[in-house]
Short mmCIF file of C-alpha atoms in Angstrom, two decimals:
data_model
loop_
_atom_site.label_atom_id
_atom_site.label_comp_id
_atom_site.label_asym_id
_atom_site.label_seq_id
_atom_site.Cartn_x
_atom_site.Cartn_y
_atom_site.Cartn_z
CA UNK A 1 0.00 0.00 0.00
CA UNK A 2 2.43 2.96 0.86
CA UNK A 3 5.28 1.32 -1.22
CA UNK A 4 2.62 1.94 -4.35
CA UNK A 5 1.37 5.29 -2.70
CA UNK A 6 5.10 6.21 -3.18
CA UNK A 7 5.19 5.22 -6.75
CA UNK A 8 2.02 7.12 -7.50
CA UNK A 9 3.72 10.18 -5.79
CA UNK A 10 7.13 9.57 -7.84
CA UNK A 11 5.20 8.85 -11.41
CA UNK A 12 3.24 11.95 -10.89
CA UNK A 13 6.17 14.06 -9.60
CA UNK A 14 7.99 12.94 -13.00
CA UNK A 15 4.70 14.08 -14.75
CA UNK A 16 4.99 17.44 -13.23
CA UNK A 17 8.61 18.21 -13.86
CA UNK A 18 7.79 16.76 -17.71
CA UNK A 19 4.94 19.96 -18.03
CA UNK A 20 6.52 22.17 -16.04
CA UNK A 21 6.81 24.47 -19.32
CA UNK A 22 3.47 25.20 -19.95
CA UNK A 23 0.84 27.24 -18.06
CA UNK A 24 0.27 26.30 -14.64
CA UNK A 25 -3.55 26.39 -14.83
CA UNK A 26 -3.17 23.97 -17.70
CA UNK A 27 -0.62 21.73 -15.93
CA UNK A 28 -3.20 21.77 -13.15
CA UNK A 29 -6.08 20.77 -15.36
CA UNK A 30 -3.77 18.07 -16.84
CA UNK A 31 -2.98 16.93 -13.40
CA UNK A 32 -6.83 16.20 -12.20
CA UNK A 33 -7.25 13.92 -14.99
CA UNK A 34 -3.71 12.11 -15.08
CA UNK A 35 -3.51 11.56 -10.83
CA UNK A 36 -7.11 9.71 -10.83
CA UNK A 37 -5.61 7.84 -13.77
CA UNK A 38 -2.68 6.76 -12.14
CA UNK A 39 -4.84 6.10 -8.79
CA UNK A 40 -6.95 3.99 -10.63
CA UNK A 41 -4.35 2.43 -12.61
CA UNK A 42 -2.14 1.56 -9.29
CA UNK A 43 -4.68 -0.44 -7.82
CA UNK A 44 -5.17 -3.02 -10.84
CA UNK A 45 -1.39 -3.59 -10.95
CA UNK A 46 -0.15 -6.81 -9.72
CA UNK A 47 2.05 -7.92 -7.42
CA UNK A 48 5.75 -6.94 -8.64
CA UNK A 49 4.08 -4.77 -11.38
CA UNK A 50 5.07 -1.15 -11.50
CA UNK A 51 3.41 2.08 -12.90
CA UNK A 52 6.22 2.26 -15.17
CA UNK A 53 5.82 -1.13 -17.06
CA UNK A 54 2.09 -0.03 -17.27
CA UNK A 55 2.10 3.21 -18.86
CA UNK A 56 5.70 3.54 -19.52
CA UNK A 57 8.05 6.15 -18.07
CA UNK A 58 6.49 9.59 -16.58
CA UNK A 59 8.34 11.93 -19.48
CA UNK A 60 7.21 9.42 -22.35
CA UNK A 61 3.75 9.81 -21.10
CA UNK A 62 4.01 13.28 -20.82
CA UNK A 63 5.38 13.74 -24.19
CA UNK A 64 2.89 11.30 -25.83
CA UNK A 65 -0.07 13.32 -23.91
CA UNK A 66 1.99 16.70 -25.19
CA UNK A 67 1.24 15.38 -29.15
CA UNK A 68 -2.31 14.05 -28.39
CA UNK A 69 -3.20 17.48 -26.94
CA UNK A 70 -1.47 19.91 -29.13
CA UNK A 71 1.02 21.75 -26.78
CA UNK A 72 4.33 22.58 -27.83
CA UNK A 73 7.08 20.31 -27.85
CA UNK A 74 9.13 21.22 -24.65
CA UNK A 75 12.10 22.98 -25.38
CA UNK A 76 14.52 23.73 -22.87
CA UNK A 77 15.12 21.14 -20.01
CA UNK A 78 15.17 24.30 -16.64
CA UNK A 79 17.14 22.87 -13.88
CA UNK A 80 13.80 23.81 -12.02
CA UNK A 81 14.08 21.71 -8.74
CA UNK A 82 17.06 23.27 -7.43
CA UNK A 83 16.28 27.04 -8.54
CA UNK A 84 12.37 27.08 -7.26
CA UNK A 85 12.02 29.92 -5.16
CA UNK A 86 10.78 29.13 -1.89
CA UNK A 87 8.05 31.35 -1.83
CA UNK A 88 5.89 30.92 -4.75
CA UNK A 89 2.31 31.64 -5.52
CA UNK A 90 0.78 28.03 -4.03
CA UNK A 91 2.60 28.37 -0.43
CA UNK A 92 1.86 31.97 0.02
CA UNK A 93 -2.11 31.39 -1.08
CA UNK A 94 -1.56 28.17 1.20
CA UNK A 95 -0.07 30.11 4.61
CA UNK A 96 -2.36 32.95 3.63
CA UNK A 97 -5.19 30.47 4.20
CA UNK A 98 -3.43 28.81 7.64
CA UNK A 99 -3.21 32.41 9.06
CA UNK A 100 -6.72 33.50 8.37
CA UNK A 101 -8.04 30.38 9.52
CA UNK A 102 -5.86 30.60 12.49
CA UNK A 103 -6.68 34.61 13.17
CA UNK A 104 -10.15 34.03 12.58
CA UNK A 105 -10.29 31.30 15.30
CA UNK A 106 -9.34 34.31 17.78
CA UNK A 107 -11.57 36.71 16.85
CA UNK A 108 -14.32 33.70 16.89
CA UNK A 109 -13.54 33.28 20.75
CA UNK A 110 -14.12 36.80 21.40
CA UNK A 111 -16.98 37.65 18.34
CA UNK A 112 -19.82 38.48 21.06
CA UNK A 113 -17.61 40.58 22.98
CA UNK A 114 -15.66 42.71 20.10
CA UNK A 115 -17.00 44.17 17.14
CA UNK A 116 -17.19 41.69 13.91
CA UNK A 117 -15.52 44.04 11.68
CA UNK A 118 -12.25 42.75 13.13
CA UNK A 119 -13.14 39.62 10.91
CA UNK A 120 -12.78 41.56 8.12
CA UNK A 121 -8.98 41.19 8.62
CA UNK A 122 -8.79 37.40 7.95
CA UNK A 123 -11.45 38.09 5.16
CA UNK A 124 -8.86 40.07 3.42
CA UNK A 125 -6.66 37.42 3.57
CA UNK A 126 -8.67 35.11 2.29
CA UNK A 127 -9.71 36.55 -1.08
CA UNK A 128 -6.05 37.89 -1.55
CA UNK A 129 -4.66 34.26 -0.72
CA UNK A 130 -7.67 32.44 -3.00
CA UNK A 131 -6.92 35.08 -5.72
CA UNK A 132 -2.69 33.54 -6.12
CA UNK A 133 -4.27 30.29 -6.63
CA UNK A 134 -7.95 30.73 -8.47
CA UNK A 135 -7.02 29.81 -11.81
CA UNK A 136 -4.98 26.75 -10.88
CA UNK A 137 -8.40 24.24 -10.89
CA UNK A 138 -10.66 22.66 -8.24
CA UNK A 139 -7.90 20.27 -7.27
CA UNK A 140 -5.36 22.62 -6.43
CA UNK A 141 -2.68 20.05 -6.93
CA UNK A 142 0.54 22.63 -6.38
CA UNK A 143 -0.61 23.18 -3.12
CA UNK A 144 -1.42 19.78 -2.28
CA UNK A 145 2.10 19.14 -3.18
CA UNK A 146 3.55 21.36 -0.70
CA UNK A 147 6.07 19.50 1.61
CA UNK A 148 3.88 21.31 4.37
CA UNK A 149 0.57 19.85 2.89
CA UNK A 150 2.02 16.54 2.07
CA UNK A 151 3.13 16.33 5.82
CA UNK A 152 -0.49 16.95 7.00
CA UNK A 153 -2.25 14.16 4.65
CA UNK A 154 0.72 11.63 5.64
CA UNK A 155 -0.62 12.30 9.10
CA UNK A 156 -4.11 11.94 8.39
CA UNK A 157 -3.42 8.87 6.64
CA UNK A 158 -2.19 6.26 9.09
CA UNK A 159 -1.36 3.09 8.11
CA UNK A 160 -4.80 0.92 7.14
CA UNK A 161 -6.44 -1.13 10.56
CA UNK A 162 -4.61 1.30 13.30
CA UNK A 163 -7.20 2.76 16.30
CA UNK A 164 -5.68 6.00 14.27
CA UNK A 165 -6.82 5.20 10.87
CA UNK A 166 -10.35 3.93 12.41
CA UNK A 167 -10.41 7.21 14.41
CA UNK A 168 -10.25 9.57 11.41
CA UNK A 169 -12.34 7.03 9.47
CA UNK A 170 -15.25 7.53 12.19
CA UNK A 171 -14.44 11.35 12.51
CA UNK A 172 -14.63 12.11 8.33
CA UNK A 173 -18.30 9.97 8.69
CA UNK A 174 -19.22 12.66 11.11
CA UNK A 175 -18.40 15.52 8.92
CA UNK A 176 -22.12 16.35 7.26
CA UNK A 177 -23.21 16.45 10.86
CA UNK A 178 -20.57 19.47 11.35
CA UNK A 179 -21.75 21.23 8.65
CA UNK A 180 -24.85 21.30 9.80
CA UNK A 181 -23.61 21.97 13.52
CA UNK A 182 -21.68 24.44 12.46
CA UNK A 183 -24.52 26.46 10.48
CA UNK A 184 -26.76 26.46 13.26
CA UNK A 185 -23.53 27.98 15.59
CA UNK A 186 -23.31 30.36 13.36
CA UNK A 187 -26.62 31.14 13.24
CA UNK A 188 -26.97 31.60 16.58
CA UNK A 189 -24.32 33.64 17.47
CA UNK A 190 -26.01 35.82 14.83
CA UNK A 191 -29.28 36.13 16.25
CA UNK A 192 -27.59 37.21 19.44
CA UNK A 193 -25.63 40.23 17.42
CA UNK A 194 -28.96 41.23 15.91
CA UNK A 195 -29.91 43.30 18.82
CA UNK A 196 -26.61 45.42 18.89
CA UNK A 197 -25.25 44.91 15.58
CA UNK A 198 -26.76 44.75 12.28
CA UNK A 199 -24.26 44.87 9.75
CA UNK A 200 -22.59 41.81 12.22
CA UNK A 201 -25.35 40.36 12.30
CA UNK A 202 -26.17 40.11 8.31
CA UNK A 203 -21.86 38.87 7.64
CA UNK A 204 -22.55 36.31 10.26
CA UNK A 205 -26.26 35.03 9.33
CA UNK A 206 -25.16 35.28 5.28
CA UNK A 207 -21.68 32.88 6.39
CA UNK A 208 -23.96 30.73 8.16
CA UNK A 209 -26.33 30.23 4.94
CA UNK A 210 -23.50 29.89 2.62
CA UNK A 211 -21.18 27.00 5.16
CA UNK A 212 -24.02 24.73 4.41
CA UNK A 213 -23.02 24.12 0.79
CA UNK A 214 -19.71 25.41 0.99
CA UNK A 215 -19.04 22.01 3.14
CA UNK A 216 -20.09 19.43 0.07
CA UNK A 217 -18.69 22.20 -2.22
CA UNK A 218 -15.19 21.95 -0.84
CA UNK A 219 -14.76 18.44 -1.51
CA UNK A 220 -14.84 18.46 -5.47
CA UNK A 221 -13.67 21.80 -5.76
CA UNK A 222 -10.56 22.60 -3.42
CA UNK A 223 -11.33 26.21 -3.55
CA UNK A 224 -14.16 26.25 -1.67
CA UNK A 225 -11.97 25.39 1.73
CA UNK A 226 -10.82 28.85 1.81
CA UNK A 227 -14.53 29.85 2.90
CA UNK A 228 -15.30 26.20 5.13
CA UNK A 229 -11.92 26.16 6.83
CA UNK A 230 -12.42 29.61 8.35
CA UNK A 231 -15.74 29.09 8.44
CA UNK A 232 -15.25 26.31 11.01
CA UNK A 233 -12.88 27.79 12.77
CA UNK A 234 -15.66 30.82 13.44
CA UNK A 235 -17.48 28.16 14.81
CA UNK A 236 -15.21 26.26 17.09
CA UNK A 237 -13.99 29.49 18.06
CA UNK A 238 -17.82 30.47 19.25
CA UNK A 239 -17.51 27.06 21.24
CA UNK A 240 -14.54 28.28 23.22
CA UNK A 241 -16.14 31.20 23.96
CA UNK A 242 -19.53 29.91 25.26
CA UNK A 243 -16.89 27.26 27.39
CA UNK A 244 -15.31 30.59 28.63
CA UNK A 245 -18.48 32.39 29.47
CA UNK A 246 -20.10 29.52 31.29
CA UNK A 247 -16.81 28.51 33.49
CA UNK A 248 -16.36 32.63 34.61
CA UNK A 249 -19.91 32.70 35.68
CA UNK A 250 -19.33 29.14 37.81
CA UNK A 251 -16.11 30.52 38.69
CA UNK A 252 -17.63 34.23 39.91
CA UNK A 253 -20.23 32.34 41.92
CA UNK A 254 -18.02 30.28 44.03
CA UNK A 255 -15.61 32.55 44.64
CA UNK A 256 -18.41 35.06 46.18
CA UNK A 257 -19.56 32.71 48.27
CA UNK A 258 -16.50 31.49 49.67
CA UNK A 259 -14.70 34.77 50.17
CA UNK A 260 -17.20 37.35 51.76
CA UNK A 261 -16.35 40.80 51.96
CA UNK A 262 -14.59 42.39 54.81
CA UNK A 263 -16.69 44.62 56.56
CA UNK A 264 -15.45 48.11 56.61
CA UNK A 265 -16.08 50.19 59.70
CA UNK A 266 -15.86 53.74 59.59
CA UNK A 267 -15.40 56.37 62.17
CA UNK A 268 -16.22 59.65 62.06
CA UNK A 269 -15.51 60.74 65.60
CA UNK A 270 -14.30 59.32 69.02
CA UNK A 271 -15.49 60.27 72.04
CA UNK A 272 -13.62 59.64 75.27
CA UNK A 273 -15.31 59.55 78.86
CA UNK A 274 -13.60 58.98 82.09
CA UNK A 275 -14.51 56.46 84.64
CA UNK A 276 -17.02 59.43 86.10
CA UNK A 277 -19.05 59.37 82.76
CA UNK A 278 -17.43 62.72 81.75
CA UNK A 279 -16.84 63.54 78.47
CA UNK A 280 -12.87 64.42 77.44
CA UNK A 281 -12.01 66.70 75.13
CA UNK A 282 -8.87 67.25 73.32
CA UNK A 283 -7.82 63.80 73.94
CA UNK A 284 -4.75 62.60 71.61
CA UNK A 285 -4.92 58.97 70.30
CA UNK A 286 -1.94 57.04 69.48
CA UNK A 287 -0.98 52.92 68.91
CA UNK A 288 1.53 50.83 70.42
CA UNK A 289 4.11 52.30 67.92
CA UNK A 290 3.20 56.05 68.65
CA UNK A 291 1.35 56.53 64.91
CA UNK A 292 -1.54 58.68 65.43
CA UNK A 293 -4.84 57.13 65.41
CA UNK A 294 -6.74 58.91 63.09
CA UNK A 295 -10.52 58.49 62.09
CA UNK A 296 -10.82 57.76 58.76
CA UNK A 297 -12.82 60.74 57.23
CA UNK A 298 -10.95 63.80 56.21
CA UNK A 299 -11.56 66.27 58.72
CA UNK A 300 -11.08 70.07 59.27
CA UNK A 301 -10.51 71.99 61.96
CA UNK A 302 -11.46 75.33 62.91
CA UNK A 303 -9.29 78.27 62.82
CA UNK A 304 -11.64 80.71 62.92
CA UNK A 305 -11.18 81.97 59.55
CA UNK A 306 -12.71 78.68 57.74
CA UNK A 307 -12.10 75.19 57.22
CA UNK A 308 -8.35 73.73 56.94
CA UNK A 309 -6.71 70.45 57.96
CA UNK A 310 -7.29 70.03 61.85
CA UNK A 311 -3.73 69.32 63.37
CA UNK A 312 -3.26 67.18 64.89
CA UNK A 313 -6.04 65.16 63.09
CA UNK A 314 -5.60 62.69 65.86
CA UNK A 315 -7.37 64.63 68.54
CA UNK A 316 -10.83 63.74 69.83
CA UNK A 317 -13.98 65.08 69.43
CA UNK A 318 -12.92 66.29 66.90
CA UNK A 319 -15.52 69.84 66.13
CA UNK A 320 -17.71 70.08 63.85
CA UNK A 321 -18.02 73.07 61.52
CA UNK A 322 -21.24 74.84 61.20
CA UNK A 323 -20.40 76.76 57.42
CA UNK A 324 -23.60 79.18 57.59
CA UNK A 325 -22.76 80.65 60.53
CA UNK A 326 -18.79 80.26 60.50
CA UNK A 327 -18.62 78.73 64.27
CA UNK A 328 -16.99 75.40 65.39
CA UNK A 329 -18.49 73.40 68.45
CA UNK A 330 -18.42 69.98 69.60
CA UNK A 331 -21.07 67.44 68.80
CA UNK A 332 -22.77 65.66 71.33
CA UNK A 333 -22.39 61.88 71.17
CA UNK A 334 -25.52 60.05 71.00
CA UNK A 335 -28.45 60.29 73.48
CA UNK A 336 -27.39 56.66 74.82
CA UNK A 337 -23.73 58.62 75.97
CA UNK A 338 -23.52 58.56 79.71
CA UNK A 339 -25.08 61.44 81.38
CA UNK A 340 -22.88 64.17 79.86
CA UNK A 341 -22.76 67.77 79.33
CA UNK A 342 -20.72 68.87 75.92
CA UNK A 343 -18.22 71.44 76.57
CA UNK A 344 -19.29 73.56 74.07
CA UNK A 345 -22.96 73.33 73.36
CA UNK A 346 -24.46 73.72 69.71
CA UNK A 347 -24.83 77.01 69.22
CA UNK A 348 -27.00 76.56 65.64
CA UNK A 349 -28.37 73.22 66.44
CA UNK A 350 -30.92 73.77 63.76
CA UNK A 351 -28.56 73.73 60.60
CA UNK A 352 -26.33 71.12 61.92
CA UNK A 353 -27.92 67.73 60.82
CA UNK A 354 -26.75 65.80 63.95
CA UNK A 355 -27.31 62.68 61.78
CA UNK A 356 -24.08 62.88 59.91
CA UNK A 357 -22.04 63.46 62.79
CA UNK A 358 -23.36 61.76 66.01
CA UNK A 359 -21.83 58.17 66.38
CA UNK A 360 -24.85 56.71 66.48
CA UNK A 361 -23.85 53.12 65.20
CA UNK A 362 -20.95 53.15 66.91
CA UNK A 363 -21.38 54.04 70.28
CA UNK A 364 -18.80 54.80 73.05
CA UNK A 365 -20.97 53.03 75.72
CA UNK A 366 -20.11 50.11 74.04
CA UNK B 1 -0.05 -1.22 -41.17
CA UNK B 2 0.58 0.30 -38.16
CA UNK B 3 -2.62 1.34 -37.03
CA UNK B 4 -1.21 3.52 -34.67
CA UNK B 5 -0.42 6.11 -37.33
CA UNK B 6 -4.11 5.75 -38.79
CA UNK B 7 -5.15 6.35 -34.92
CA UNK B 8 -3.58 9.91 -34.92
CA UNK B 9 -6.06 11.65 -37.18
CA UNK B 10 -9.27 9.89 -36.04
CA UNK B 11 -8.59 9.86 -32.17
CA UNK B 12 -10.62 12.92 -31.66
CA UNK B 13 -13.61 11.27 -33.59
CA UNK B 14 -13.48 8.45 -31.84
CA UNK B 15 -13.27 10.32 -28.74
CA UNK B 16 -16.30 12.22 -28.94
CA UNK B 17 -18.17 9.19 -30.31
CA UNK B 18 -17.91 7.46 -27.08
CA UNK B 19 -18.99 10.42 -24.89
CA UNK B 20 -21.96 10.68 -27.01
CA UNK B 21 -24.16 8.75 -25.16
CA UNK B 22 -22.42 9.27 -21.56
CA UNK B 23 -20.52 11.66 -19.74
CA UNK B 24 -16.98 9.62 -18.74
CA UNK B 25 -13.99 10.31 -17.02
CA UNK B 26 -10.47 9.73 -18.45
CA UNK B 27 -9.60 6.33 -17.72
CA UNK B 28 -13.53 5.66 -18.52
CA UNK B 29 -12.66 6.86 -22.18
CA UNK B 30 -10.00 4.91 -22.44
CA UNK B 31 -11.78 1.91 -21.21
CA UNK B 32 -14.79 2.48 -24.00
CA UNK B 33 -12.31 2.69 -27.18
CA UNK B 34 -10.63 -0.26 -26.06
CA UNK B 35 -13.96 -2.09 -25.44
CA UNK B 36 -15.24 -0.60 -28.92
CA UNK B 37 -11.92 -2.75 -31.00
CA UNK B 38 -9.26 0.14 -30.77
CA UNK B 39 -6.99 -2.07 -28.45
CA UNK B 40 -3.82 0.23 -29.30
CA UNK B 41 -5.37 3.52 -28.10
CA UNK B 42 -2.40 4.96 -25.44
CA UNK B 43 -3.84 6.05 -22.42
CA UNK B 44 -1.65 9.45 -22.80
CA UNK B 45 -2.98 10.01 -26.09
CA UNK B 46 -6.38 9.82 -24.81
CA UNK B 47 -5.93 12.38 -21.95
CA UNK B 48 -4.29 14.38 -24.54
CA UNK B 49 -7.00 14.62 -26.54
CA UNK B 50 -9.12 15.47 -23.90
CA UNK B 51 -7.60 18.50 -23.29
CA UNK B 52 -7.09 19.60 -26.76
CA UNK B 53 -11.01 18.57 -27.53
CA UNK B 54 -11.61 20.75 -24.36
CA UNK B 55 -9.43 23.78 -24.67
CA UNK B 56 -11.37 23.45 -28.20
CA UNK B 57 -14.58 24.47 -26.69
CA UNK B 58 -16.21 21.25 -27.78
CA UNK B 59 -16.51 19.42 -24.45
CA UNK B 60 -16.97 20.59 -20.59
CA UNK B 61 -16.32 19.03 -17.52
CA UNK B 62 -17.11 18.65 -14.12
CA UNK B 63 -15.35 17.33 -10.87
CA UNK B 64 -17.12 14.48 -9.06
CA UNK B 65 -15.75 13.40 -5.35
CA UNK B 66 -14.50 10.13 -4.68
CA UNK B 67 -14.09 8.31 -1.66
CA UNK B 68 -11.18 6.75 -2.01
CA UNK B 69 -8.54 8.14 -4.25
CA UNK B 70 -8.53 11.65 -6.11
CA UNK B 71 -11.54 13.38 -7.65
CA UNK B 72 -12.98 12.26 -10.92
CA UNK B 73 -13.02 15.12 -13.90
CA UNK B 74 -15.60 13.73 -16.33
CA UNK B 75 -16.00 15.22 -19.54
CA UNK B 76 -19.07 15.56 -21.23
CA UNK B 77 -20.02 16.92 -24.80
CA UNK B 78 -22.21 19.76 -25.63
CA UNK B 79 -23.47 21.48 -28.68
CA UNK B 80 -20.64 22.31 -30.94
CA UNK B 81 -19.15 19.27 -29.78
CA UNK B 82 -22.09 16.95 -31.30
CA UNK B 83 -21.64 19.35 -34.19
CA UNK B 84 -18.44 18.67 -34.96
CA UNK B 85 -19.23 15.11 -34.43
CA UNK B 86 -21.59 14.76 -36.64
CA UNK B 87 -19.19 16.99 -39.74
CA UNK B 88 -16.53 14.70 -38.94
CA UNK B 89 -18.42 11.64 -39.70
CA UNK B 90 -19.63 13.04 -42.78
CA UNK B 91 -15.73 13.60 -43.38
CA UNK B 92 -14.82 10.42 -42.54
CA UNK B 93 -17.69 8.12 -44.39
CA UNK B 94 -17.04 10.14 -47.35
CA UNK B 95 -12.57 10.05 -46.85
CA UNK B 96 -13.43 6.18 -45.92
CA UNK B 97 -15.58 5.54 -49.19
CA UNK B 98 -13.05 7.02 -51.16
CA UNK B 99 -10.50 4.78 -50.13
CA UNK B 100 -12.37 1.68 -50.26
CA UNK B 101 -13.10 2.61 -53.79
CA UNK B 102 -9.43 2.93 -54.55
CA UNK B 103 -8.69 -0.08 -52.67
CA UNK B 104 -10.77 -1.89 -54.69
CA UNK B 105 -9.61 -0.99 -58.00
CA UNK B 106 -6.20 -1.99 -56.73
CA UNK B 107 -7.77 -5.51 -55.71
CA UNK B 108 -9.40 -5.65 -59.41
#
């Protein structure tokens, strides 16, 4: 089996290098018909038997199909395997096609969450890539001779009765149910743009409609992969993003019930009694390492001009500023205070809102 | 004789004689002229012509998946194909007439 794949290969390689002097789109056209020849022709040979005792060898077949068909004779023999440039129009339409597939499998996983239009970018890609290789035929066959592509269908063509070839056997039976998977994917993730985004909407709903036949399409004409391989990718790429969604929102639920919030505690003012139930006043707080202990809120003091940074901030009650009438007094603490007299008493109770400033939550008696 | 030689100049005749009826693929072709007596028919020669009747604009084709092995291009004729059929029989009744004619005054 692969000892006559390989002959197939060499024959047609031969064939190739014979025609190499007339127009690629020709050569490729030549190509379809001569590869499922020597296909078919490679499986009715007998044991022993080679291509070459069959149909003779690859440059008299080429030259005899030269006559039959009219071309010119070929004329100059171009040392053409050693001076191929390494980029040429097959690879580049083939990595064009690799990197938009590959780009477009990013912006897939993030489609709901960015705008479309940055799918425009492997879009561009993919009609410059398709336009290198348009005229080279359905088949494609310079870019399925790639070394790159060549590697890829050796590895998706293990060797006959291996869990492998079984495996991709199984997974090719499945691929009709893709298409169709991946339509309706699409067409979802369209119908939730339409609220938000029309045009994004109308690309994804239209690439939707057309991945139904572009999956048949792209197996009898190669050219059609550079819509369903993207297309796919969109696809999986919305997969990995619903996967992403779901696992945050798990993630975001346990992680709020596991680690509750600190409570914050704020002070506004601190009111200091001694053991007679009388209030202090200009009491200085400090910690165990002498840093002032300072209630959180910004405060001002009074100067008697207007408000400016009370210092020390640290020292309790601190006043509180009546503005309308320009006067600074103490506030009371609240009613549940020991018995207490402030040492300054309100002196416009009425436009103080006591509410702001008394400690009521946090009470001294306490 | 070698009939070979006589093939040259009525291969494309023959050609679109057998894809009268039915559409065919290359090796399919080749297959049918063999079947139909022309045992010597080359298989290049055959794709050959199939490209030349093409490029010609007297045949189309399409691509059919298959699946095992490479896609099948069949060829199929259309109308100035069946034209030119049907001129080239005329041409080669009459041509083959001709030549029996002088064949048999030879034999006389």
């Amino acid at each position: 089996m692969n000892t006559q794949a390989l002959g197939v290969e060499h024959y047609l390689a031969g064939m190739r290098a014979a025609l190499d002097d007339l127009p690629p789109a020709e050569v490729a056209e030549i190509m379809e018909d001569v590869e499922a020849h020597v296909a078919e022709l490679s499986t009715e040979l007998g044991e022993n038997e080679t291509l070459e005792q069959r149909l003779g060898p690859p440059e008299r077949y080429a030259q005899e199909l030269r006559q039959a068909a009219g071309y010119p004779p070929r004329t100059e023999r171009l040392p053409v395997t050693t001076k191929k440039p390494l980029v040429t129009r097959p690879r580049a339409a083939a990595w064009g096609l690799a990197i938009a597939t590959g780009i477009t499998l990013l912006v897939g996983a993030s489609t709901l969450r960015e705008p479309v239009f940055l799918l425009l970018l492997p879009a561009v890609i993919l009609v410059l890539s398709l336009a290198l290789v348009h005229d080279r035929g359905p088949a494609q066959a310079e870019i399925m001779d790639l070394p790159e592509t060549r590697r890829i269908q050796q590895w998706l063509t293990p060797e006959e009765g291996t869990p492998a070839e079984r495996a991709i056997t199984y997974l090719k039976s499945l691929q009709p149910a893709w298409w169709l998977a991946r339509a309706v994917l699409l067409g979802l993730a369209a119908v939730l743009l339409a609220g938000r985004d029309i045009p994004g909407f109308l690309f994804l709903a239209a690439i939707a409609v057309i991945s139904v036949f572009a999956g048949p399409r792209a197996k009898v004409d190669r050219r059609w992969l550079w819509f369903s391989l993207p297309a796919s990718a969109l696809a999986v790429g919305l997969v990995f993003q619903v996967v992403d969604v779901v696992a945050n929102n798990l993630a975001y639920n346990t992680s709020r019930q596991s680690y509750p919030a600190p409570m914050v505690e704020t002070y506004e003012n601190i009111y200091a009694y001694d053991e007679n139930g009388k209030l202090l006043t200009n009491v200085l707080l400090y910690d165990q390492d002498g840093n002032p202990i300072n209630a959180s809120r910004q405060y001002y003091g009074c100067n008697g001009s207007g408000p400016e940074p009370m210092i020390p901030a640290n020292r309790y009650p601190r006043p509180k500023i009546d503005y309308e009438n320009g006067t600074c007094y103490t506030v009371a603490p609240s009613v549940s205070a020991p018995s207490s007299t402030p040492s300054t008493p309100p002196s416009s109770s009425g436009s103080a809102p006591s509410s702001s400033v008394a400690p009521t939550s946090v009470s001294p008696s306490k | 004789m070698d009939t070979s030689q006589l093939l040259k100049g009525v291969l494309d005749l023959a050609v679109l004689a057998v894809l009268r009826k039915d559409d065919g693929y290359g090796y399919d072709v080749v297959r049918r002229l063999r079947a139909g007596g022309l045992n010597d028919v080359g298989d290049a020669s055959v794709y050959g012509t199939l490209r030349r009747l093409y490029n010609a604009g007297l045949l189309t084709s399409y691509v059919v998946p298959s699946e095992e092995g490479p896609h099948r291009k069949y060829y199929s004729i259309n109308e100035t194909g069946r034209a030119r059929l049907a001129e080239s029989r005329e041409t080669w009744r009459s041509f083959a007439s001709t030549l029996d004619g002088l064949l048999e005054e030879v034999a006389a």
